[in-house]
mmCIF file of C-alpha atoms in Angstrom:
data_model
loop_
_atom_site.group_PDB
_atom_site.id
_atom_site.type_symbol
_atom_site.label_atom_id
_atom_site.label_comp_id
_atom_site.label_asym_id
_atom_site.label_seq_id
_atom_site.Cartn_x
_atom_site.Cartn_y
_atom_site.Cartn_z
ATOM 1 C CA MET B 1 10.825 5.949 -19.592
ATOM 2 C CA ARG B 2 11.511 2.345 -20.442
ATOM 3 C CA ARG B 3 8.828 -0.269 -19.938
ATOM 4 C CA ILE B 4 9.381 -2.134 -16.713
ATOM 5 C CA MET B 5 8.972 -5.883 -17.017
ATOM 6 C CA ILE B 6 10.047 -6.773 -13.510
ATOM 7 C CA THR B 7 7.821 -7.301 -10.490
ATOM 8 C CA LEU B 8 8.506 -5.437 -7.310
ATOM 9 C CA VAL B 9 6.651 -6.745 -4.258
ATOM 10 C CA ALA B 10 9.315 -8.587 -2.362
ATOM 11 C CA ALA B 11 12.325 -8.034 -4.555
ATOM 12 C CA LEU B 12 12.988 -7.525 -8.219
ATOM 13 C CA ALA B 13 13.708 -10.428 -10.522
ATOM 14 C CA VAL B 14 13.006 -11.167 -14.139
ATOM 15 C CA GLY B 15 10.277 -13.740 -14.519
ATOM 16 C CA GLY B 16 8.205 -15.332 -17.257
ATOM 17 C CA ALA B 17 6.642 -13.578 -20.196
ATOM 18 C CA ALA B 18 3.364 -11.777 -19.727
ATOM 19 C CA ALA B 19 0.429 -13.176 -21.649
ATOM 20 C CA CYS B 20 -1.892 -10.244 -22.225
ATOM 21 C CA GLN B 21 -5.422 -10.412 -23.464
ATOM 22 C CA PRO B 22 -7.736 -7.467 -24.210
ATOM 23 C CA LYS B 23 -10.414 -6.606 -21.701
ATOM 24 C CA ALA B 24 -13.068 -3.962 -21.401
ATOM 25 C CA GLU B 25 -12.079 -2.407 -18.081
ATOM 26 C CA PRO B 26 -8.823 -1.757 -16.204
ATOM 27 C CA ALA B 27 -7.446 -4.490 -13.953
ATOM 28 C CA SER B 28 -8.023 -3.908 -10.257
ATOM 29 C CA SER B 29 -4.292 -4.190 -9.538
ATOM 30 C CA GLU B 30 -3.663 -1.092 -11.660
ATOM 31 C CA LYS B 31 -3.763 1.252 -8.765
ATOM 32 C CA THR B 32 -1.578 3.489 -6.758
ATOM 33 C CA THR B 33 -2.577 4.432 -3.263
ATOM 34 C CA ASN B 34 -1.287 6.787 -0.654
ATOM 35 C CA VAL B 35 -1.991 5.449 2.802
ATOM 36 C CA ASP B 36 -1.041 8.707 4.529
ATOM 37 C CA ASP B 37 -2.264 11.787 2.675
ATOM 38 C CA SER B 38 -0.588 14.196 5.097
ATOM 39 C CA LYS B 39 1.821 16.671 3.568
ATOM 40 C CA THR B 40 5.250 17.540 4.880
ATOM 41 C CA GLU B 41 4.888 20.545 7.155
ATOM 42 C CA PRO B 42 7.566 22.921 8.419
ATOM 43 C CA GLY B 43 9.221 21.319 11.399
ATOM 44 C CA ASP B 44 8.897 17.754 10.038
ATOM 45 C CA GLU B 45 12.053 15.669 10.028
ATOM 46 C CA THR B 46 14.055 16.670 6.956
ATOM 47 C CA MET B 47 17.492 16.103 5.515
ATOM 48 C CA SER B 48 19.898 18.997 5.030
ATOM 49 C CA ASP B 49 18.678 19.272 1.413
ATOM 50 C CA GLY B 50 15.121 19.955 2.676
ATOM 51 C CA LEU B 51 13.667 16.555 1.691
ATOM 52 C CA PRO B 52 11.784 14.436 4.235
ATOM 53 C CA GLU B 53 14.103 11.941 5.881
ATOM 54 C CA PHE B 54 13.090 8.331 5.352
ATOM 55 C CA THR B 55 14.088 5.582 7.758
ATOM 56 C CA THR B 56 13.432 2.693 5.367
ATOM 57 C CA VAL B 57 12.154 2.129 1.854
ATOM 58 C CA THR B 58 10.937 -1.376 1.045
ATOM 59 C CA ILE B 59 10.352 -2.470 -2.527
ATOM 60 C CA THR B 60 8.636 -5.791 -3.125
ATOM 61 C CA LYS B 61 8.199 -7.669 -6.367
ATOM 62 C CA SER B 62 5.771 -10.579 -6.503
ATOM 63 C CA GLY B 63 3.773 -12.695 -8.883
ATOM 64 C CA GLY B 64 4.577 -14.182 -12.233
ATOM 65 C CA ILE B 65 3.801 -17.721 -13.236
ATOM 66 C CA ALA B 66 6.151 -19.065 -10.537
ATOM 67 C CA GLY B 67 4.689 -16.852 -7.811
ATOM 68 C CA ILE B 68 8.010 -15.325 -6.790
ATOM 69 C CA THR B 69 8.544 -12.790 -4.053
ATOM 70 C CA GLU B 70 11.623 -10.585 -3.778
ATOM 71 C CA THR B 71 12.275 -7.711 -1.393
ATOM 72 C CA VAL B 72 14.825 -4.930 -1.200
ATOM 73 C CA THR B 73 14.925 -2.835 1.964
ATOM 74 C CA ILE B 74 16.993 0.358 1.917
ATOM 75 C CA ASP B 75 17.888 2.271 5.088
ATOM 76 C CA ALA B 76 18.408 6.040 5.341
ATOM 77 C CA ASP B 77 22.201 5.600 5.239
ATOM 78 C CA GLY B 78 21.922 3.731 1.916
ATOM 79 C CA ALA B 79 22.506 0.221 3.304
ATOM 80 C CA TRP B 80 20.300 -2.253 1.447
ATOM 81 C CA SER B 81 19.369 -5.891 1.878
ATOM 82 C CA TYR B 82 17.869 -8.171 -0.753
ATOM 83 C CA VAL B 83 15.852 -11.305 0.021
ATOM 84 C CA LYS B 84 14.502 -13.924 -2.374
ATOM 85 C CA ALA B 85 13.267 -17.398 -1.453
ATOM 86 C CA ARG B 86 15.819 -20.214 -1.761
ATOM 87 C CA MET B 87 18.675 -17.738 -2.215
ATOM 88 C CA ALA B 88 21.195 -16.391 0.241
ATOM 89 C CA PRO B 89 20.373 -12.819 1.296
ATOM 90 C CA GLN B 90 22.570 -10.135 -0.247
ATOM 91 C CA ASP B 91 23.456 -6.663 0.928
ATOM 92 C CA GLY B 92 25.207 -3.545 -0.244
ATOM 93 C CA THR B 93 25.099 0.232 -0.083
ATOM 94 C CA LEU B 94 23.630 3.002 -2.215
ATOM 95 C CA GLU B 95 26.008 5.929 -2.112
ATOM 96 C CA GLY B 96 26.331 9.468 -3.398
ATOM 97 C CA GLU B 97 24.099 10.392 -6.319
ATOM 98 C CA ARG B 98 22.020 7.185 -6.148
ATOM 99 C CA LEU B 99 21.154 7.758 -2.487
ATOM 100 C CA SER B 100 20.336 11.398 -3.226
ATOM 101 C CA GLN B 101 18.110 10.354 -6.144
ATOM 102 C CA LEU B 102 16.335 7.780 -3.977
ATOM 103 C CA ARG B 103 15.656 10.433 -1.327
ATOM 104 C CA SER B 104 14.245 12.806 -3.956
ATOM 105 C CA LEU B 105 12.037 10.140 -5.540
ATOM 106 C CA VAL B 106 10.633 8.956 -2.204
ATOM 107 C CA ALA B 107 9.864 12.580 -1.204
ATOM 108 C CA ASP B 108 8.172 13.395 -4.542
ATOM 109 C CA PRO B 109 4.372 13.640 -4.074
ATOM 110 C CA GLU B 110 3.947 12.218 -7.605
ATOM 111 C CA LEU B 111 5.177 8.829 -6.342
ATOM 112 C CA THR B 112 1.636 8.039 -5.203
ATOM 113 C CA THR B 113 -0.122 9.503 -8.250
ATOM 114 C CA LYS B 114 -2.207 6.983 -10.155
ATOM 115 C CA GLY B 115 -0.872 6.081 -13.581
ATOM 116 C CA GLU B 116 -2.934 5.663 -16.731
ATOM 117 C CA PRO B 117 -4.976 2.447 -16.556
ATOM 118 C CA SER B 118 -4.157 -0.337 -18.957
ATOM 119 C CA THR B 119 -6.664 -1.766 -21.391
ATOM 120 C CA ASP B 120 -4.835 -5.119 -21.225
ATOM 121 C CA GLN B 121 -5.315 -7.923 -18.738
ATOM 122 C CA CYS B 122 -2.310 -10.101 -18.028
ATOM 123 C CA ALA B 123 -2.417 -13.676 -16.888
ATOM 124 C CA ASP B 124 1.230 -13.595 -15.774
ATOM 125 C CA MET B 125 2.475 -10.326 -14.332
ATOM 126 C CA PHE B 126 4.539 -8.915 -11.540
ATOM 127 C CA VAL B 127 3.287 -6.471 -8.943
ATOM 128 C CA TYR B 128 5.617 -3.879 -7.442
ATOM 129 C CA ALA B 129 4.898 -2.358 -4.042
ATOM 130 C CA VAL B 130 6.823 0.469 -2.401
ATOM 131 C CA THR B 131 6.535 1.355 1.284
ATOM 132 C CA ALA B 132 8.480 4.298 2.700
ATOM 133 C CA GLU B 133 8.676 5.025 6.404
ATOM 134 C CA THR B 134 9.733 8.571 7.311
ATOM 135 C CA ALA B 135 11.570 9.748 10.400
ATOM 136 C CA ASP B 136 8.482 11.680 11.511
ATOM 137 C CA GLY B 137 6.417 8.469 11.639
ATOM 138 C CA LYS B 138 4.558 8.780 8.329
ATOM 139 C CA THR B 139 4.092 5.880 5.930
ATOM 140 C CA VAL B 140 3.700 6.184 2.179
ATOM 141 C CA GLU B 141 2.614 3.134 0.165
ATOM 142 C CA THR B 142 2.123 2.743 -3.556
ATOM 143 C CA ALA B 143 1.922 -0.152 -6.005
ATOM 144 C CA THR B 144 1.821 -0.907 -9.711
ATOM 145 C CA ASP B 145 2.061 -3.886 -12.038
ATOM 146 C CA ASP B 146 3.788 -4.563 -15.350
ATOM 147 C CA CYS B 147 0.648 -5.361 -17.342
ATOM 148 C CA GLY B 148 1.034 -2.655 -19.932
ATOM 149 C CA ILE B 149 0.455 0.261 -17.596
ATOM 150 C CA ALA B 150 2.901 3.076 -17.467
ATOM 151 C CA PRO B 151 3.406 3.909 -13.809
ATOM 152 C CA ASN B 152 3.855 7.559 -13.083
ATOM 153 C CA GLU B 153 7.280 8.875 -13.998
ATOM 154 C CA THR B 154 8.493 9.031 -10.374
ATOM 155 C CA MET B 155 7.564 5.386 -9.703
ATOM 156 C CA GLY B 156 9.273 4.355 -12.938
ATOM 157 C CA HIS B 157 12.486 6.171 -11.994
ATOM 158 C CA LEU B 158 12.421 4.684 -8.479
ATOM 159 C CA LEU B 159 12.022 1.142 -9.832
ATOM 160 C CA ASP B 160 14.749 1.712 -12.440
ATOM 161 C CA LEU B 161 17.149 3.012 -9.770
ATOM 162 C CA VAL B 162 16.568 0.056 -7.443
ATOM 163 C CA ILE B 163 16.747 -2.511 -10.249
ATOM 164 C CA GLU B 164 20.045 -1.084 -11.501
ATOM 165 C CA ALA B 165 21.636 -0.717 -8.054
ATOM 166 C CA THR B 166 20.604 -4.020 -6.450
ATOM 167 C CA PRO B 167 20.121 -7.687 -7.468
ATOM 168 C CA MET B 168 16.374 -7.096 -7.884
#
């Protein structure tokens, strides 16, 4: 998995270089949380492929020396919108394999698994937050930063997919 150097809290954009300095304990932003620990039960809203149906997935990139915020919101049908301050909003559609991959990544329980903590502290980093709303009313939230931590593999794939498919 390639190292992600883009912040995802409002949208993804490449920012300034990270200035890392050693520290004794992990940064507090190096966390991944699951707001709703409930598991998908039989009878929950699912797609024909058996995965939970999401209504929206919002990926936000924020931080950096300039304090940027970018957001990509993706609907269940693959329609996405991208917003960044002082720029015209953009939109598009994820189709076929990309939409299927997004669905699989959002449904993967590993998405909210905590990654290995970093031993570095960055003065200039981006934070990426993912919020998924499911058709059955559940919310899943997770976050990571680009300060030397390797997010779990699922989070890394999700960020890569969104970065490649949208202006983020």
